[in-house]
mmCIF file with all atom_site columns, C-alpha atoms in Angstrom:
data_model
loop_
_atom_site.group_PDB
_atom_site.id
_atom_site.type_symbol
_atom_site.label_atom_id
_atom_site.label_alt_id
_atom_site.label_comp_id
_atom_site.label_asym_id
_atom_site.label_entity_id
_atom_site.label_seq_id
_atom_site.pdbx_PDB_ins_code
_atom_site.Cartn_x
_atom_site.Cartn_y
_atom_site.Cartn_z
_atom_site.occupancy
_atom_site.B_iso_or_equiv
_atom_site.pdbx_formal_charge
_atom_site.auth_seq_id
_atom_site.auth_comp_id
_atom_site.auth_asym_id
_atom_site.auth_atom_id
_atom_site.pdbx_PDB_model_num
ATOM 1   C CA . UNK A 1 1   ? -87.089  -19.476 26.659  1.00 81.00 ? 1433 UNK A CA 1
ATOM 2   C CA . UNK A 1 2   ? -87.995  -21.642 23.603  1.00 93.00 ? 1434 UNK A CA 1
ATOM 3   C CA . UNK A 1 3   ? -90.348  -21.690 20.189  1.00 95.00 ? 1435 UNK A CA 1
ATOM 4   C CA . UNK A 1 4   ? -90.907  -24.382 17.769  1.00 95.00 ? 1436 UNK A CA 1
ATOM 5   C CA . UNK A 1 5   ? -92.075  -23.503 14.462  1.00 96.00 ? 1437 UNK A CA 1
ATOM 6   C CA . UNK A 1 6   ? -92.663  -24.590 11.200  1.00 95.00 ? 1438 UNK A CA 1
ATOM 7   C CA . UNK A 1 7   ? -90.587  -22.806 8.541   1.00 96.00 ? 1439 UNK A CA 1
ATOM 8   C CA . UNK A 1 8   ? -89.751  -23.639 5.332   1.00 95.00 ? 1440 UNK A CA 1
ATOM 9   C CA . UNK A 1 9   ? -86.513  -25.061 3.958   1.00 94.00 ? 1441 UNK A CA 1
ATOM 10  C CA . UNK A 1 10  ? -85.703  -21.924 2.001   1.00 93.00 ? 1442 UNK A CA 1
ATOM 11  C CA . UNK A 1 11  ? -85.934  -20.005 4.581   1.00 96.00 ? 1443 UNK A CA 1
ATOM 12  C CA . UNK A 1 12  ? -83.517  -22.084 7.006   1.00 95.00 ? 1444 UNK A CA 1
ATOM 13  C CA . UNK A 1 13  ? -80.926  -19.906 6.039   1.00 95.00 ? 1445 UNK A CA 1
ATOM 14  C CA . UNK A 1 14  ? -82.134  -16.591 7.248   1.00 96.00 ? 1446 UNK A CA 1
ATOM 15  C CA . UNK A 1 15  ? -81.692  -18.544 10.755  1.00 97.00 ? 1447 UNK A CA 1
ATOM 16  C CA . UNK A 1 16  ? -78.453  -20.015 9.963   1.00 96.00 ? 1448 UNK A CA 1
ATOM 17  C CA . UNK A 1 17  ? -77.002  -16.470 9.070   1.00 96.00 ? 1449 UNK A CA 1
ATOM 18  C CA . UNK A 1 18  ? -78.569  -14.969 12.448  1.00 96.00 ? 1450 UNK A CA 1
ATOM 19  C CA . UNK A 1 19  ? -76.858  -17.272 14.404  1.00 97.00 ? 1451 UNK A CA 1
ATOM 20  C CA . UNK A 1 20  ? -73.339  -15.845 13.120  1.00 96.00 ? 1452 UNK A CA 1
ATOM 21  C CA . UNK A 1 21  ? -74.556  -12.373 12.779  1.00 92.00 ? 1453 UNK A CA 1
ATOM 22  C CA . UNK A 1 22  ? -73.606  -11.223 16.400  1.00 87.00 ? 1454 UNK A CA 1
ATOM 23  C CA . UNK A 1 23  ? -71.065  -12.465 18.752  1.00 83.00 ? 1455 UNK A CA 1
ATOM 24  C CA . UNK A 1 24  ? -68.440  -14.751 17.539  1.00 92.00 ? 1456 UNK A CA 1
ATOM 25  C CA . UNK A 1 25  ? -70.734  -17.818 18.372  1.00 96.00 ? 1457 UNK A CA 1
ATOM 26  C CA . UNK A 1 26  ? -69.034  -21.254 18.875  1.00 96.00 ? 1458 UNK A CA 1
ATOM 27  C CA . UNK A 1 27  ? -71.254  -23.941 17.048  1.00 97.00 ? 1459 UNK A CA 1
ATOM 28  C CA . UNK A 1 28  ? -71.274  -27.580 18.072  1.00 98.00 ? 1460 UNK A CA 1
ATOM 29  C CA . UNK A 1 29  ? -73.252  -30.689 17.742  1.00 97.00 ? 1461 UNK A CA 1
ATOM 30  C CA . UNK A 1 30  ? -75.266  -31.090 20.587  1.00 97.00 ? 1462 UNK A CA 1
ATOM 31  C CA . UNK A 1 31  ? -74.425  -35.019 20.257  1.00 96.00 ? 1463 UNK A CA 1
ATOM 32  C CA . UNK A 1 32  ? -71.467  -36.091 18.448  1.00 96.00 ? 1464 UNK A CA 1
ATOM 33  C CA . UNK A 1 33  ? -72.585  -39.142 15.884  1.00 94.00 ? 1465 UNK A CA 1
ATOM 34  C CA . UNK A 1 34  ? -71.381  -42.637 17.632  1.00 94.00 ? 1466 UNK A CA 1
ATOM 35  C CA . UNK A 1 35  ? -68.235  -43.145 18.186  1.00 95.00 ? 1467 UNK A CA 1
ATOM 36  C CA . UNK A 1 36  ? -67.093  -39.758 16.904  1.00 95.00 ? 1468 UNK A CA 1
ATOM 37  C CA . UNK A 1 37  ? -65.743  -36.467 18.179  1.00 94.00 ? 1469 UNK A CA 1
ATOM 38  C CA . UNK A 1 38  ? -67.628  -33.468 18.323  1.00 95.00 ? 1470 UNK A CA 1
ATOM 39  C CA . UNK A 1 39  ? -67.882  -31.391 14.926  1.00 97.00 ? 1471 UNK A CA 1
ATOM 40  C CA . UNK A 1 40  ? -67.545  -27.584 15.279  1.00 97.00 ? 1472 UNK A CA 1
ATOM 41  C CA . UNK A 1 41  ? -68.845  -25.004 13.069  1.00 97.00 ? 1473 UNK A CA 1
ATOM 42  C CA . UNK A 1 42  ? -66.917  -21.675 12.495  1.00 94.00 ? 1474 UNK A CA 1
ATOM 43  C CA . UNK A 1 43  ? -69.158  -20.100 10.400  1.00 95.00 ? 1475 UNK A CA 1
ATOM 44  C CA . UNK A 1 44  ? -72.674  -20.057 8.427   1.00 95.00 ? 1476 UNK A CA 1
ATOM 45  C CA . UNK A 1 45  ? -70.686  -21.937 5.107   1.00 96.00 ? 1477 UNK A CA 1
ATOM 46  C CA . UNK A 1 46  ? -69.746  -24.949 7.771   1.00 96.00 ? 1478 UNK A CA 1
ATOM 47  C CA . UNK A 1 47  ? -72.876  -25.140 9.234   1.00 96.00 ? 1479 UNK A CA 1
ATOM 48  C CA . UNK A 1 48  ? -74.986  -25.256 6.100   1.00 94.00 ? 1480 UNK A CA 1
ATOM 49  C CA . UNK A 1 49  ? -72.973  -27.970 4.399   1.00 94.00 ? 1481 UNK A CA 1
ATOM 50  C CA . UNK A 1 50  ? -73.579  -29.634 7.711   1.00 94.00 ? 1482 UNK A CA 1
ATOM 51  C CA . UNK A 1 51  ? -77.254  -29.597 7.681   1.00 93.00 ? 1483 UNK A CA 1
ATOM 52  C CA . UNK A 1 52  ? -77.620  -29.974 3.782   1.00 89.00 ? 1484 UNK A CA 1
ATOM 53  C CA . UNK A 1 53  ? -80.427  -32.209 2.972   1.00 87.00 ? 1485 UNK A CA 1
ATOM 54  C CA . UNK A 1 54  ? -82.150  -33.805 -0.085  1.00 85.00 ? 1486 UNK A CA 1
ATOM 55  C CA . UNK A 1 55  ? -85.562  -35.485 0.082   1.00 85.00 ? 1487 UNK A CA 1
ATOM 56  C CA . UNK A 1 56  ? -85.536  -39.086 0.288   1.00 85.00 ? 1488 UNK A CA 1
ATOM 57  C CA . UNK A 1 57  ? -82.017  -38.490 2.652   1.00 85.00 ? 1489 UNK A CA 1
ATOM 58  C CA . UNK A 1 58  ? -81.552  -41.015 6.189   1.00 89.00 ? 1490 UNK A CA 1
ATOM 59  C CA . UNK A 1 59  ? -80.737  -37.944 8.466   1.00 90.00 ? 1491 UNK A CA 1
ATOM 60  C CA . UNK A 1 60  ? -83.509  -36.047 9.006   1.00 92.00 ? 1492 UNK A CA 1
ATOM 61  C CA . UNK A 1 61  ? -82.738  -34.168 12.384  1.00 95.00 ? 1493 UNK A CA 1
ATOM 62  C CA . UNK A 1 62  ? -79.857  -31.934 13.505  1.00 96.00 ? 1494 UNK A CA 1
ATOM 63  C CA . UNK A 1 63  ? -79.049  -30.530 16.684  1.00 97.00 ? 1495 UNK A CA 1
ATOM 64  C CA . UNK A 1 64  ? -76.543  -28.228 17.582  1.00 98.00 ? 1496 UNK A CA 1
ATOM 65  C CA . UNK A 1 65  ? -75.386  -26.162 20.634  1.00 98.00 ? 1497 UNK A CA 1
ATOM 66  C CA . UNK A 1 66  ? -74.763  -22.261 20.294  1.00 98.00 ? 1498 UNK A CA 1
ATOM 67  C CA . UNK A 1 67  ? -72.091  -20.449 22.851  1.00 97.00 ? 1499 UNK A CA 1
ATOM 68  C CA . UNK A 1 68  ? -71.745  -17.410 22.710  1.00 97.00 ? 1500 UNK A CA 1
ATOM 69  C CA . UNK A 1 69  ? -68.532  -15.863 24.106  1.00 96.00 ? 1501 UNK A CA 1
ATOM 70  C CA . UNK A 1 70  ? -69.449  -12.818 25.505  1.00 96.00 ? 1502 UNK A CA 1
ATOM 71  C CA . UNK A 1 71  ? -72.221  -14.834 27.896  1.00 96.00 ? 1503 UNK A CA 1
ATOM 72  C CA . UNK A 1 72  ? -69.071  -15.497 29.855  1.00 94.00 ? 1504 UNK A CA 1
ATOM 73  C CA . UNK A 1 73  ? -70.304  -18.908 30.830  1.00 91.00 ? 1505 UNK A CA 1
ATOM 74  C CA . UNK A 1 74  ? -68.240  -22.519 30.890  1.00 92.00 ? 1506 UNK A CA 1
ATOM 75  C CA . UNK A 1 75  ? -69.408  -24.826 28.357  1.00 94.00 ? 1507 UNK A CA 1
ATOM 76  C CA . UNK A 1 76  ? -67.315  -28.554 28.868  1.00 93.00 ? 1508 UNK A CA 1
ATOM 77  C CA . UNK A 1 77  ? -67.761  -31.494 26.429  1.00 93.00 ? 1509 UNK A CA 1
ATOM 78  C CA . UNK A 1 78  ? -68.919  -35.077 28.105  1.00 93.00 ? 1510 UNK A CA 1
ATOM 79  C CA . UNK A 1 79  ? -68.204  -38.162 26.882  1.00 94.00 ? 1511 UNK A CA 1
ATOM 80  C CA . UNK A 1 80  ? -71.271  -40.195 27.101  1.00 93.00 ? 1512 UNK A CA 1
ATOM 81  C CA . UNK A 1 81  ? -69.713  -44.316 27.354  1.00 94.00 ? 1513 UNK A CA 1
ATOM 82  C CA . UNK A 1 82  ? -73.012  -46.308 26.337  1.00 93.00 ? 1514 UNK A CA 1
ATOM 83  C CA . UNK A 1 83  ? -74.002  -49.487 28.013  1.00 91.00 ? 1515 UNK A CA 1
ATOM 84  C CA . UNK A 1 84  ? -72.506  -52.554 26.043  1.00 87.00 ? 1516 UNK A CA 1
ATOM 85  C CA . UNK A 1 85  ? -74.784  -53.787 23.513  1.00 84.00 ? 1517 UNK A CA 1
ATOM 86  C CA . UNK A 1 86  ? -77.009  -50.505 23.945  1.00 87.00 ? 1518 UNK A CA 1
ATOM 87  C CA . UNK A 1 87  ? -76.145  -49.425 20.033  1.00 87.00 ? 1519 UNK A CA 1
ATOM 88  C CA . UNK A 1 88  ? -74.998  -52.139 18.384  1.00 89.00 ? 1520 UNK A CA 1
ATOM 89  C CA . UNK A 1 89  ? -71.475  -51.189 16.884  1.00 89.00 ? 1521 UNK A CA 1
ATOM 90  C CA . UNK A 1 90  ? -70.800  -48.435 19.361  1.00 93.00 ? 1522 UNK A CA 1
ATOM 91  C CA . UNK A 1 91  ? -69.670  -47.353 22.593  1.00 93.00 ? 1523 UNK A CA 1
ATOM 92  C CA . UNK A 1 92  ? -69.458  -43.751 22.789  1.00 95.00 ? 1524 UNK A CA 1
ATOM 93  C CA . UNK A 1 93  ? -70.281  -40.125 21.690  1.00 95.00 ? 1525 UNK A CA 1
ATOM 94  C CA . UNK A 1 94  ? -69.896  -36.733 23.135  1.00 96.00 ? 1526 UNK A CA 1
ATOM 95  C CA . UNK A 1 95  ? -72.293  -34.116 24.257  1.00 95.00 ? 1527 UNK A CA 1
ATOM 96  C CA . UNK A 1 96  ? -72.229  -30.280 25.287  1.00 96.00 ? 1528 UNK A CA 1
ATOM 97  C CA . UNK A 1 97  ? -72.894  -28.857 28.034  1.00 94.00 ? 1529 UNK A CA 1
ATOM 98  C CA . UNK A 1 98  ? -73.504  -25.169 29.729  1.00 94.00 ? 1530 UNK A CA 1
ATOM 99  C CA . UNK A 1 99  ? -76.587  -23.949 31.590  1.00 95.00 ? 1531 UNK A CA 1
ATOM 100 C CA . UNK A 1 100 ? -76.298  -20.895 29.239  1.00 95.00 ? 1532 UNK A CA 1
ATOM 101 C CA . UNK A 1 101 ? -75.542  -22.760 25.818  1.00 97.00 ? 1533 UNK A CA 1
ATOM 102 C CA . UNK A 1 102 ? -78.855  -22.062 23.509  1.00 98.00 ? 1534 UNK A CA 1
ATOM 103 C CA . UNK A 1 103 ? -79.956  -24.850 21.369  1.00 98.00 ? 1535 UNK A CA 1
ATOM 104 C CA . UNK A 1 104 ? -81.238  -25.291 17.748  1.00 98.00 ? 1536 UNK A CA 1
ATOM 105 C CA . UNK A 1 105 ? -82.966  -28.331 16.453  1.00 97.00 ? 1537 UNK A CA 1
ATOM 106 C CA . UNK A 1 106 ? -83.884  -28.815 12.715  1.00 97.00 ? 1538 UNK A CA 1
ATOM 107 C CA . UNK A 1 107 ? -86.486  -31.389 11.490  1.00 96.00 ? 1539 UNK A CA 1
ATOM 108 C CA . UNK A 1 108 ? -86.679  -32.440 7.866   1.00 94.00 ? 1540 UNK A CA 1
ATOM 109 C CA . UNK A 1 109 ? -88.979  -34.875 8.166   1.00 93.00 ? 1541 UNK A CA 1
ATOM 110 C CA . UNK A 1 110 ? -91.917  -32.775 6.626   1.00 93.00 ? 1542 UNK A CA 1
ATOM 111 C CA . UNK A 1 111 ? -89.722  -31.524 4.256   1.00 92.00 ? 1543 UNK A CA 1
ATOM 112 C CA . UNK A 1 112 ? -89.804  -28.871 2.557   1.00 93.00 ? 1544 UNK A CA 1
ATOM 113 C CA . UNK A 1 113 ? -90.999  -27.957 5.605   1.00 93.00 ? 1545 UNK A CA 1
ATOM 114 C CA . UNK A 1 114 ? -88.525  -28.059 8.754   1.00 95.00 ? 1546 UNK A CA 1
ATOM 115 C CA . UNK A 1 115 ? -89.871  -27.741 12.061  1.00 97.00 ? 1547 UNK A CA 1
ATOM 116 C CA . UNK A 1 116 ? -86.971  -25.454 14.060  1.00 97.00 ? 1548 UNK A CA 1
ATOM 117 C CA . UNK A 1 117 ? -87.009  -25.095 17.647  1.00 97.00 ? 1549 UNK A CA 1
ATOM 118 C CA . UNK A 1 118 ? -84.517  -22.982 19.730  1.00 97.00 ? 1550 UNK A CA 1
ATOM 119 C CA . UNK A 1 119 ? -84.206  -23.670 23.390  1.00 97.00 ? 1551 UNK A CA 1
ATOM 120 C CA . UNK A 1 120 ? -82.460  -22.361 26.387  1.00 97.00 ? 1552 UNK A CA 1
ATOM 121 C CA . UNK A 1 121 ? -82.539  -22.440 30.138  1.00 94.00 ? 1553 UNK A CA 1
ATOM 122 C CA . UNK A 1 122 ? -83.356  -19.523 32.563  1.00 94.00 ? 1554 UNK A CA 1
ATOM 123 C CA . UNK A 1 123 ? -81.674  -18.631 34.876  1.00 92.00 ? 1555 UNK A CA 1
ATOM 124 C CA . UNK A 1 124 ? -84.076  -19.829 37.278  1.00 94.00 ? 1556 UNK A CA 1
ATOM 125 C CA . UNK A 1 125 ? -84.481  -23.395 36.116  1.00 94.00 ? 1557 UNK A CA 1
ATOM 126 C CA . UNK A 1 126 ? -80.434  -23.230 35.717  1.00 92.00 ? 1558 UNK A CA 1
ATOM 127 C CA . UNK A 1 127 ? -79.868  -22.735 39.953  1.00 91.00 ? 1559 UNK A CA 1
ATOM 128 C CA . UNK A 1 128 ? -82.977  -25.468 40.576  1.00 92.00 ? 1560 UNK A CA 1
ATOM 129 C CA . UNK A 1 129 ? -80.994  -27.819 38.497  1.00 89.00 ? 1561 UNK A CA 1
ATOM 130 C CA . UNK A 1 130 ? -77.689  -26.982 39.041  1.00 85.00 ? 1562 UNK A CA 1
ATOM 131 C CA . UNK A 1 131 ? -77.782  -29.493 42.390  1.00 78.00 ? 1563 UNK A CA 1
ATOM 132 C CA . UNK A 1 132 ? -77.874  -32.060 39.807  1.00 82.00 ? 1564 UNK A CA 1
ATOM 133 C CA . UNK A 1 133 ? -75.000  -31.621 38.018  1.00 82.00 ? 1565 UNK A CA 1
ATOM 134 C CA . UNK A 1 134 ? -72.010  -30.435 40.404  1.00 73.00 ? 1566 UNK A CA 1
ATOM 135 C CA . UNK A 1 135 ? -69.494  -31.348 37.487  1.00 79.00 ? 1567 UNK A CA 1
ATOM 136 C CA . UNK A 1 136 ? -70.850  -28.032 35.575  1.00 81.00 ? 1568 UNK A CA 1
ATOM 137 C CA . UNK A 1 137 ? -70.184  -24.227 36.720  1.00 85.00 ? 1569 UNK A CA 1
ATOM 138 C CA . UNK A 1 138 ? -72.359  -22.341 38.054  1.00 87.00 ? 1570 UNK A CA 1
ATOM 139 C CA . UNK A 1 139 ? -74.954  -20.945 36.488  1.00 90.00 ? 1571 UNK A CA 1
ATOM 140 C CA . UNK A 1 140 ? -74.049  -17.376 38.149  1.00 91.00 ? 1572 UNK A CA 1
ATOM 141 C CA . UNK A 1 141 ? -71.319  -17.319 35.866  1.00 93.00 ? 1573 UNK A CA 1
ATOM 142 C CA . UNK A 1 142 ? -73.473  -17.105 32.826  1.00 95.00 ? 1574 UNK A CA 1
ATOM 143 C CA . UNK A 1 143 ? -74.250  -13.252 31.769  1.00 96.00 ? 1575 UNK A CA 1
ATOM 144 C CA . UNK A 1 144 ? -78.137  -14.134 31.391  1.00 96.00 ? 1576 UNK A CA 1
ATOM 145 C CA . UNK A 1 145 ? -79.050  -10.730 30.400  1.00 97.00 ? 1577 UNK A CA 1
ATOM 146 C CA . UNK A 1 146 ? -77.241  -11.013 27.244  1.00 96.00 ? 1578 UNK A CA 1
ATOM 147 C CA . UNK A 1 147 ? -77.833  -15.054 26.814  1.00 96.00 ? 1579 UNK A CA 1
ATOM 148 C CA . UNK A 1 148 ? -81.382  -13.932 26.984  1.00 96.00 ? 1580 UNK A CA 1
ATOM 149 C CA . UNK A 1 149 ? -80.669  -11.098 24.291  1.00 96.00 ? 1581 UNK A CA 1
ATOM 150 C CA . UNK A 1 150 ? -79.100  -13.761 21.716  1.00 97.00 ? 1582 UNK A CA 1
ATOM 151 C CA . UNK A 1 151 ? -82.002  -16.251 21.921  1.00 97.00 ? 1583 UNK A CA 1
ATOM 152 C CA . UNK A 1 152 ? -84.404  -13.709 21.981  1.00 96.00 ? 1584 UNK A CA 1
ATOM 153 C CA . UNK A 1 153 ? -83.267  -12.624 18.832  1.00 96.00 ? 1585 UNK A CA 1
ATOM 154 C CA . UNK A 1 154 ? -83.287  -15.694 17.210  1.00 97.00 ? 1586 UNK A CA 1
ATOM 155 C CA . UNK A 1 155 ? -86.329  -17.106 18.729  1.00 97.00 ? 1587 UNK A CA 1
ATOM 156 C CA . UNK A 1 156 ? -88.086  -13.581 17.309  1.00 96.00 ? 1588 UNK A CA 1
ATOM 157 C CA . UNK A 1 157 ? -87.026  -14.161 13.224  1.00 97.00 ? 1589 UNK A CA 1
ATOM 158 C CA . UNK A 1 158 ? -88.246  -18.288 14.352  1.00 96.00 ? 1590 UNK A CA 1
ATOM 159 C CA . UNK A 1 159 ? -91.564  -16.780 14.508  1.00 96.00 ? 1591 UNK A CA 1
ATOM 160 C CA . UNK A 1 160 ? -91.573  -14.302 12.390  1.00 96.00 ? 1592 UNK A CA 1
ATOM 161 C CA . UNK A 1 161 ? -90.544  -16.866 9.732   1.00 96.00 ? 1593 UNK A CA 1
ATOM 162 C CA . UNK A 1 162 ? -93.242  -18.782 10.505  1.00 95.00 ? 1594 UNK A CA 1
ATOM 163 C CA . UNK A 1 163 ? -96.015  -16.780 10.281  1.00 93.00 ? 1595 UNK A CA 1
ATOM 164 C CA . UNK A 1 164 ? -94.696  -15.857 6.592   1.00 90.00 ? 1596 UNK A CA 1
ATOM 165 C CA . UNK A 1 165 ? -95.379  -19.221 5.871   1.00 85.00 ? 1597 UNK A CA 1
ATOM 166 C CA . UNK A 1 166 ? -98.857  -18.747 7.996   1.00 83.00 ? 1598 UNK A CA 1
ATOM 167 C CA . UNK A 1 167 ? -99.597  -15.718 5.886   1.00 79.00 ? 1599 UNK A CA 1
ATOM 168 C CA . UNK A 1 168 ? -98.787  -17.264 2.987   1.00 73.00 ? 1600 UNK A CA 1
ATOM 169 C CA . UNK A 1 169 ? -101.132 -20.586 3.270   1.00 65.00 ? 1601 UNK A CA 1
ATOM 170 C CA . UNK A 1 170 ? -103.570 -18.076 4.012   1.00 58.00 ? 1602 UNK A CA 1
ATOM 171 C CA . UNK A 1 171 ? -103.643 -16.608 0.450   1.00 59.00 ? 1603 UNK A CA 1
ATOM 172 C CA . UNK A 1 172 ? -106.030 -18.054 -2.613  1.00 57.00 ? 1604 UNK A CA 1
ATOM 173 C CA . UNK A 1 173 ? -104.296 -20.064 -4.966  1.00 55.00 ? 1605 UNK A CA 1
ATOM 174 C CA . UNK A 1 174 ? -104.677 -18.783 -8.433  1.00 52.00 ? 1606 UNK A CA 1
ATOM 175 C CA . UNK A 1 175 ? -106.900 -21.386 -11.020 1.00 50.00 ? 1607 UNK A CA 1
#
């Protein structure tokens, strides 16, 4: 299950807030920055100092990983060790994993519009792929009815958000 959509920045919060309205969620970066551990977010505050932005700013993407506890799945944390030379400065950062985890990703690069997209597997393409990576659980340990239910529910207000911002391009300007 996924959407991308076009929302704008004043809006970004409505999503922020929905991803801490139900469940206890754990909050990561997807990637940790270079040579960095992984930050977590504990609640809406953390994460929207976190992805604060101001035109004109270097970052311009953020992606972060969304467990929530009562999907019963096992997320781990990799360390990714980068091939010497590969990023000049740097050898390593961390990443997230979990066939269950559910994904948001955050584009300012339009700003004030930000392109959002939330992402997850299904259970389906979890078992084809779970071959692949023997290091992770297995994806029968994920409760998929109610990892479903959480992106669902934010992949719904994505949308809905967006075509606010669809209706409201739609409207004559006043002269």
């Amino acid at each position: 299950m996924q959407t991308t959509q076009n929302i704008r920045f004043a809006q970004l919060d409505r999503v922020l807030e929905a991803v801490f309205k139900d469940g206890n969620p754990i909050v990561k970066e997807a990637y940790s920055e270079f040579d960095s551990p992984t930050k977590t977010f504990l609640d809406v505050d953390a994460l929207r100092t976190d992805m604060s932005f101001s035109p004109g700013q270097e970052k311009t993407f953020f992606y972060y990983a969304i467990y929530y506890p009562d999907t019963k799945g096992t997320v781990s944390e990799r360390k990714i060790n980068l091939n010497p030379g590969a990023v000049v400065g740097h050898s390593y950062r961390h990443t997230q994993e979990g066939w269950g985890l559910i994904f948001l990703q955050c584009d300012y690069r339009k700003f004030p519009i930000v392109k959002c997209r939330i992402a997850v597997n299904s259970p389906e393409r979890a078992s084809k792929w779970s071959g692949s990576s023997p290091e992770m659980s297995s994806p029968d340990s994920w409760d998929w009815k109610i990892v479903r239910r959480h992106a669902g529910r934010l992949v719904r207000l994505l949308r809905k958000l967006s075509k606010e911002v669809e209706n409201d391009s739609d409207r004559p300007t006043a002269k």
